[in-house]
Tab-separated table of C-alpha atoms and ligand atoms in Angstrom:
chain	number	residue	atom	x	y	z
Z	215	MET	CA	10.120	35.969	-38.088
Z	216	ARG	CA	11.275	39.480	-37.017
Z	217	PHE	CA	9.298	42.702	-36.791
Z	218	SER	CA	10.946	46.112	-36.155
Z	219	ILE	CA	8.552	48.871	-35.322
Z	220	LEU	CA	9.669	52.492	-35.789
Z	221	SER	CA	7.705	54.901	-33.621
Z	222	ILE	CA	7.898	58.186	-31.731
Z	223	PHE	CA	5.743	56.791	-28.975
Z	224	PRO	CA	7.303	53.333	-28.531
Z	225	HIS	CA	5.697	52.883	-25.032
Z	226	LEU	CA	2.319	52.794	-26.628
Z	227	LEU	CA	3.237	49.444	-28.008
Z	228	ASP	CA	4.746	47.737	-24.906
Z	229	SER	CA	1.714	46.074	-23.192
Z	230	PRO	CA	-0.410	44.783	-26.121
Z	231	LEU	CA	2.628	43.027	-27.574
Z	232	GLN	CA	3.504	41.330	-24.261
Z	233	GLU	CA	0.229	39.707	-23.584
Z	234	SER	CA	-1.645	36.456	-24.771
Z	235	ILE	CA	-0.870	34.732	-27.977
Z	236	ILE	CA	1.612	37.467	-29.147
Z	237	GLY	CA	3.398	37.418	-25.952
Z	238	ARG	CA	3.801	33.701	-25.927
Z	239	ALA	CA	4.966	33.676	-29.556
Z	240	ARG	CA	7.750	36.128	-28.402
Z	241	SER	CA	8.775	34.035	-25.421
Z	242	ASP	CA	8.706	30.808	-27.482
Z	243	GLY	CA	10.925	32.387	-30.137
Z	244	HIS	CA	8.494	32.278	-33.024
Z	245	VAL	CA	8.759	36.050	-33.392
Z	246	VAL	CA	11.207	38.714	-32.451
Z	247	ILE	CA	9.792	42.227	-32.027
Z	248	ASP	CA	12.108	45.269	-31.756
Z	249	ILE	CA	10.519	48.648	-30.966
Z	250	LEU	CA	12.797	51.496	-32.008
Z	251	ASP	CA	12.306	55.077	-30.803
Z	252	ILE	CA	12.711	57.285	-33.945
Z	253	ARG	CA	13.830	60.160	-31.648
Z	254	THR	CA	17.123	58.375	-30.868
Z	255	PHE	CA	18.041	58.763	-34.482
Z	256	THR	CA	17.763	62.556	-34.365
Z	257	ASP	CA	20.885	64.785	-34.534
Z	258	ASP	CA	19.783	67.857	-32.456
Z	259	ALA	CA	19.484	68.415	-28.779
Z	260	GLN	CA	15.699	68.565	-28.897
Z	261	HIS	CA	15.342	65.289	-30.686
Z	262	THR	CA	13.257	66.910	-33.435
Z	263	THR	CA	11.366	64.461	-35.528
Z	264	ASP	CA	8.969	66.715	-37.403
Z	265	ASP	CA	8.802	70.159	-38.939
Z	266	ARG	CA	6.390	72.623	-40.570
Z	267	PRO	CA	5.269	71.751	-44.232
Z	268	TYR	CA	6.937	73.597	-47.145
Z	269	GLY	CA	4.187	75.549	-48.799
Z	270	GLY	CA	2.555	76.262	-45.472
Z	271	GLY	CA	-0.727	74.715	-44.283
Z	272	GLU	CA	-1.989	72.568	-41.454
Z	273	GLY	CA	0.018	70.528	-39.020
Z	274	MET	CA	3.605	69.017	-39.075
Z	275	VAL	CA	5.346	66.589	-41.224
Z	276	MET	CA	7.814	63.855	-40.065
Z	277	LYS	CA	11.412	64.670	-41.195
Z	278	PRO	CA	13.041	62.145	-43.611
Z	279	GLU	CA	16.457	61.873	-41.952
Z	280	PRO	CA	15.563	60.338	-38.522
Z	281	LEU	CA	13.262	57.973	-40.322
Z	282	ALA	CA	15.949	56.882	-42.896
Z	283	ARG	CA	18.503	56.299	-40.166
Z	284	ALA	CA	16.113	54.203	-38.048
Z	285	VAL	CA	15.434	52.108	-41.157
Z	286	ALA	CA	19.082	51.612	-41.760
Z	287	HIS	CA	19.601	50.656	-38.162
Z	288	ALA	CA	16.782	48.209	-38.066
Z	289	ARG	CA	18.262	46.548	-41.184
Z	290	THR	CA	21.528	45.760	-39.304
Z	291	GLY	CA	22.402	42.189	-39.481
Z	292	ASP	CA	19.925	41.176	-42.170
Z	293	GLU	CA	21.085	38.540	-44.638
Z	294	SER	CA	18.397	39.459	-47.007
Z	295	PRO	CA	16.729	42.880	-47.327
Z	296	ALA	CA	13.868	43.390	-44.882
Z	297	ARG	CA	10.586	44.742	-46.317
Z	298	VAL	CA	9.929	48.288	-45.226
Z	299	ILE	CA	6.282	49.090	-44.723
Z	300	LEU	CA	4.850	52.437	-44.046
Z	301	LEU	CA	1.527	52.367	-42.254
Z	302	SER	CA	-0.726	54.788	-44.065
Z	303	PRO	CA	-4.276	55.516	-44.806
Z	304	GLN	CA	-3.257	55.885	-48.515
Z	305	GLY	CA	-1.868	52.322	-48.626
Z	306	HIS	CA	-3.063	48.961	-49.973
Z	307	LEU	CA	-5.919	47.660	-47.841
Z	308	PHE	CA	-4.655	45.032	-45.330
Z	309	THR	CA	-6.484	41.755	-45.858
Z	310	GLN	CA	-6.014	38.241	-44.698
Z	311	GLY	CA	-4.456	37.264	-48.155
Z	312	LEU	CA	-1.859	40.093	-47.748
Z	313	ALA	CA	-1.230	38.996	-44.176
Z	314	ARG	CA	-0.586	35.396	-45.419
Z	315	GLN	CA	1.819	36.721	-48.162
Z	316	LEU	CA	3.728	38.903	-45.628
Z	317	SER	CA	3.915	35.961	-43.271
Z	318	GLN	CA	6.538	34.472	-45.627
Z	319	GLU	CA	8.927	37.326	-45.139
Z	320	LYS	CA	11.882	37.038	-42.596
Z	321	HIS	CA	11.917	40.672	-41.506
Z	322	LEU	CA	9.310	43.432	-41.683
Z	323	ILE	CA	10.250	46.984	-40.802
Z	324	LEU	CA	6.857	48.807	-39.812
Z	325	VAL	CA	7.142	52.608	-39.912
Z	326	CYS	CA	4.467	54.460	-37.774
Z	327	GLY	CA	3.635	57.917	-39.013
Z	328	ARG	CA	2.244	60.720	-36.881
Z	329	TYR	CA	0.886	64.185	-37.475
Z	330	GLU	CA	0.189	64.881	-41.227
Z	331	GLY	CA	2.327	61.925	-42.166
Z	332	VAL	CA	5.972	61.430	-43.353
Z	333	ASP	CA	8.164	63.548	-45.878
Z	334	GLU	CA	7.411	62.218	-49.354
Z	335	ARG	CA	11.153	61.688	-50.038
Z	336	PHE	CA	11.390	59.121	-47.176
Z	337	ARG	CA	8.357	57.389	-48.724
Z	338	SER	CA	9.700	57.182	-52.212
Z	339	ASP	CA	13.258	56.357	-51.221
Z	340	CYS	CA	13.054	54.014	-48.252
Z	341	VAL	CA	9.537	52.338	-48.455
Z	342	ASP	CA	8.704	49.126	-50.184
Z	343	ASP	CA	4.995	49.051	-49.438
Z	344	GLU	CA	2.277	51.136	-47.823
Z	345	ILE	CA	-0.422	49.469	-45.847
Z	346	SER	CA	-3.824	50.776	-44.667
Z	347	ILE	CA	-5.873	49.022	-42.152
Z	348	GLY	CA	-9.087	50.621	-43.399
Z	349	ASP	CA	-10.812	53.608	-44.826
Z	350	TYR	CA	-10.563	55.854	-41.942
Z	351	VAL	CA	-7.825	58.024	-40.352
Z	352	LEU	CA	-6.137	57.291	-36.973
Z	353	THR	CA	-3.719	59.674	-35.151
Z	354	GLY	CA	-0.799	57.356	-35.641
Z	355	GLY	CA	0.565	54.235	-37.202
Z	356	GLU	CA	0.975	52.423	-33.967
Z	357	LEU	CA	-2.402	50.700	-33.747
Z	358	PRO	CA	-2.206	49.670	-37.468
Z	359	ALA	CA	1.268	48.186	-36.832
Z	360	MET	CA	-0.157	46.154	-33.996
Z	361	VAL	CA	-2.974	44.970	-36.151
Z	362	VAL	CA	-0.544	43.815	-38.789
Z	363	ILE	CA	1.743	42.048	-36.307
Z	364	ASP	CA	-1.138	40.361	-34.548
Z	365	THR	CA	-2.703	39.029	-37.774
Z	366	ILE	CA	0.604	37.838	-39.266
Z	367	THR	CA	1.873	36.122	-36.018
Z	368	ARG	CA	-1.100	34.021	-35.627
Z	369	LEU	CA	-0.414	32.659	-39.139
Z	370	LEU	CA	3.140	31.458	-38.210
Z	371	PRO	CA	3.677	27.753	-37.766
Z	372	GLY	CA	3.649	26.674	-34.084
Z	373	VAL	CA	1.975	29.959	-32.814
Z	374	LEU	CA	-1.593	28.713	-32.415
Z	375	GLY	CA	-2.224	25.505	-30.311
Z	376	CYS	CA	-4.212	24.047	-33.065
Z	377	PRO	CA	-2.806	24.601	-36.559
Z	378	GLN	CA	-6.122	24.058	-38.358
Z	379	SER	CA	-7.710	26.883	-36.556
Z	380	ALA	CA	-6.245	29.635	-38.707
Z	381	GLU	CA	-7.107	27.519	-41.926
Z	382	GLN	CA	-10.708	27.531	-40.965
Z	383	ASP	CA	-10.960	31.219	-39.889
Z	384	THR	CA	-13.167	33.704	-41.626
Z	385	PHE	CA	-11.612	34.924	-44.992
Z	386	SER	CA	-9.292	31.984	-45.283
Z	387	ARG	CA	-11.334	30.234	-48.004
Z	388	GLY	CA	-13.556	32.949	-49.259
Z	389	LEU	CA	-16.177	32.166	-46.557
Z	390	LEU	CA	-17.171	33.587	-43.234
Z	391	LYS	CA	-16.645	30.936	-40.405
Z	392	HIS	CA	-19.684	29.032	-39.285
Z	393	PRO	CA	-21.624	29.987	-36.129
Z	394	GLN	CA	-20.184	28.398	-32.931
Z	395	TYR	CA	-21.730	27.154	-29.685
Z	396	THR	CA	-20.510	26.008	-26.293
Z	397	ARG	CA	-22.277	25.032	-22.992
Z	398	PRO	CA	-24.882	25.469	-21.870
Z	399	ARG	CA	-27.114	23.446	-24.261
Z	400	SER	CA	-29.932	25.999	-24.000
Z	401	PHE	CA	-29.602	29.676	-23.535
Z	402	ASN	CA	-32.406	32.160	-23.392
Z	403	GLY	CA	-34.643	29.434	-24.765
Z	404	HIS	CA	-32.255	28.846	-27.807
Z	405	PRO	CA	-30.974	25.264	-28.002
Z	406	VAL	CA	-27.794	24.218	-29.617
Z	407	PRO	CA	-28.546	22.909	-33.169
Z	408	PRO	CA	-29.172	19.193	-32.874
Z	409	GLU	CA	-26.694	18.499	-35.808
Z	410	LEU	CA	-23.830	19.355	-33.472
Z	411	LEU	CA	-24.819	17.081	-30.655
Z	412	GLY	CA	-25.100	13.655	-32.212
Z	413	GLY	CA	-21.346	13.172	-32.503
Z	414	ASN	CA	-21.612	12.350	-36.185
Z	415	HIS	CA	-18.547	13.915	-37.651
Z	416	ARG	CA	-19.766	14.055	-41.253
Z	417	GLU	CA	-23.124	15.539	-40.257
Z	418	ILE	CA	-21.269	18.079	-38.127
Z	419	GLU	CA	-18.823	19.144	-41.062
Z	420	SER	CA	-21.815	19.386	-43.382
Z	421	TYR	CA	-23.799	21.510	-41.026
Z	422	ARG	CA	-20.805	23.753	-40.381
Z	423	PHE	CA	-20.057	24.179	-44.138
Z	424	LEU	CA	-23.650	25.014	-44.988
Z	425	THR	CA	-24.172	27.418	-42.250
Z	426	ALA	CA	-20.760	29.173	-43.207
Z	427	VAL	CA	-21.893	29.447	-46.888
Z	428	ARG	CA	-25.443	30.862	-45.858
Z	429	ARG	CA	-23.811	33.390	-43.495
Z	430	THR	CA	-21.499	34.490	-46.261
Z	431	LEU	CA	-24.344	34.815	-48.741
Z	432	GLU	CA	-26.150	36.838	-46.194
Z	433	ARG	CA	-23.331	39.212	-45.004
Z	434	ARG	CA	-20.501	39.223	-47.395
Z	435	PRO	CA	-21.476	37.647	-50.794
Z	436	ASP	CA	-18.357	39.498	-52.293
Z	437	LEU	CA	-16.080	36.913	-50.569
Z	438	LEU	CA	-17.568	34.030	-52.457
Z	439	ALA	CA	-15.791	35.363	-55.751
Z	440	THR	CA	-12.656	33.627	-54.419
Z	441	ALA	CA	-14.264	30.601	-52.784
Z	442	ARG	CA	-13.376	27.034	-54.131
Z	443	PHE	CA	-15.260	23.897	-53.256
Z	444	THR	CA	-14.517	20.188	-53.193
Z	445	SER	CA	-16.856	17.888	-55.209
Z	446	ASP	CA	-18.496	16.726	-51.967
Z	447	GLU	CA	-19.151	20.310	-51.041
Z	448	LYS	CA	-20.647	21.149	-54.485
Z	449	ARG	CA	-23.007	18.103	-54.176
Z	450	LEU	CA	-23.955	19.416	-50.878
Z	451	LEU	CA	-24.669	22.913	-52.098
Z	452	ALA	CA	-26.763	21.409	-55.003
Z	453	ARG	CA	-28.751	19.171	-52.522
Z	454	HIS	CA	-29.619	22.268	-50.410
Z	455	GLY	CA	-30.612	24.564	-53.304
Z	456	LEU	CA	-27.627	26.773	-52.998
Z	457	ALA	CA	-25.426	25.885	-56.045
Z	458	ASP	CA	-26.835	28.422	-58.509
Z	459	LYS	CA	-26.778	31.315	-56.062
Z	460	VAL	CA	-23.104	30.494	-55.031
Z	461	ALA	CA	-22.094	29.874	-58.698
Z	462	ALA	CA	-23.461	33.390	-59.744
Z	463	LEU	CA	-21.370	35.096	-57.070
Z	464	ALA	CA	-18.252	32.917	-57.716
Z	465	GLY	CA	-18.558	34.234	-61.470
Z	466	THR	CA	-19.119	30.799	-63.118
Z	467	ASP	CA	-22.174	29.231	-64.757
Z	468	ARG	CA	-22.243	26.229	-62.572
Z	469	LEU	CA	-20.160	24.915	-59.815
B	771	SAM	N1	-2.740	63.516	-43.239
B	771	SAM	C1	-2.677	62.024	-43.606
B	771	SAM	C2	-3.606	61.909	-44.820
B	771	SAM	O1	-4.566	62.657	-44.930
B	771	SAM	O2	-3.378	61.016	-45.513
B	771	SAM	C3	-3.032	61.331	-42.403
B	771	SAM	C4	-2.054	61.216	-41.330
B	771	SAM	S1	-2.585	60.441	-39.828
B	771	SAM	C5	-3.297	61.619	-38.952
B	771	SAM	C6	-1.124	60.083	-39.160
B	771	SAM	C7	-0.517	58.657	-39.234
B	771	SAM	O3	-1.462	57.630	-38.828
B	771	SAM	C8	-0.164	58.250	-40.711
B	771	SAM	O4	0.938	58.800	-41.200
B	771	SAM	C9	-0.269	56.692	-40.732
B	771	SAM	O5	1.026	56.198	-40.281
B	771	SAM	C10	-1.231	56.505	-39.547
B	771	SAM	N2	-2.683	55.949	-40.155
B	771	SAM	C11	-3.717	56.878	-39.922
B	771	SAM	N3	-4.743	56.160	-40.465
B	771	SAM	C12	-4.219	55.011	-40.918
B	771	SAM	C13	-4.816	53.815	-41.538
B	771	SAM	N4	-6.091	53.786	-41.805
B	771	SAM	N5	-4.015	52.693	-41.848
B	771	SAM	C14	-2.726	52.762	-41.551
B	771	SAM	N6	-2.265	53.842	-40.897
B	771	SAM	C15	-2.897	54.918	-40.542
């Protein structure tokens, strides 16, 4: 998969995209990441990328022409049209589901705004989707672009050492992930739950499933609306007195 990031601060993105899993995904050829400096698509000696807003008021607005040229350049060589995404606090909220959907694309062009944002005509003519990473306002789209790339990259086949890892992540099936433990067996007087120590695979799976459901009920009951359960899991929920509570949140009479 290919990502093109359009930014006026391209060096902000250098280091985080070279390290750890993303760095390895790049060197192993799972992803190609191009970082384009929007200033190189300007046509004046000062490399102007922003100007004062028509109508007056606060701040500066990013000019449409350099952005449109940068998008056209990023598209070079594409067989099918790349999807152009503007990072914006006004966009659709970025979720694991949206990340999974976008991981099917061949090429994403991520446009990072700055100042008061981009000229409306660039948005309407050149942008396919707008994505927000949350209900707060950052100074620029570079951090959101990194969030989007990081989340999508770990979903791509071959990127994580253990492919099941992403499937069992929080949000992947309408549940938070179960609590996890490693050595030592006792820490600050808290022992590791005995269910995890006996080596009984079935018992471990049941324990993990039930703790994931209880944690979701406690912290994010809204997620259960999309959760689906196998018949074994439904029996387990019933046996532990959780079936009615979960069914109510899942929007059904019974599981
Ligand atoms: N004036 C704009 C508004 O009120 O909607 C906010 C502009 S913000 C200071 C500058 C840039 O940061 C935006 O154009 C966008 O690219 C990026 N940005 C800020 N918050 C964001 C968020 N929550 N999600 C995605 N991008 C964001």
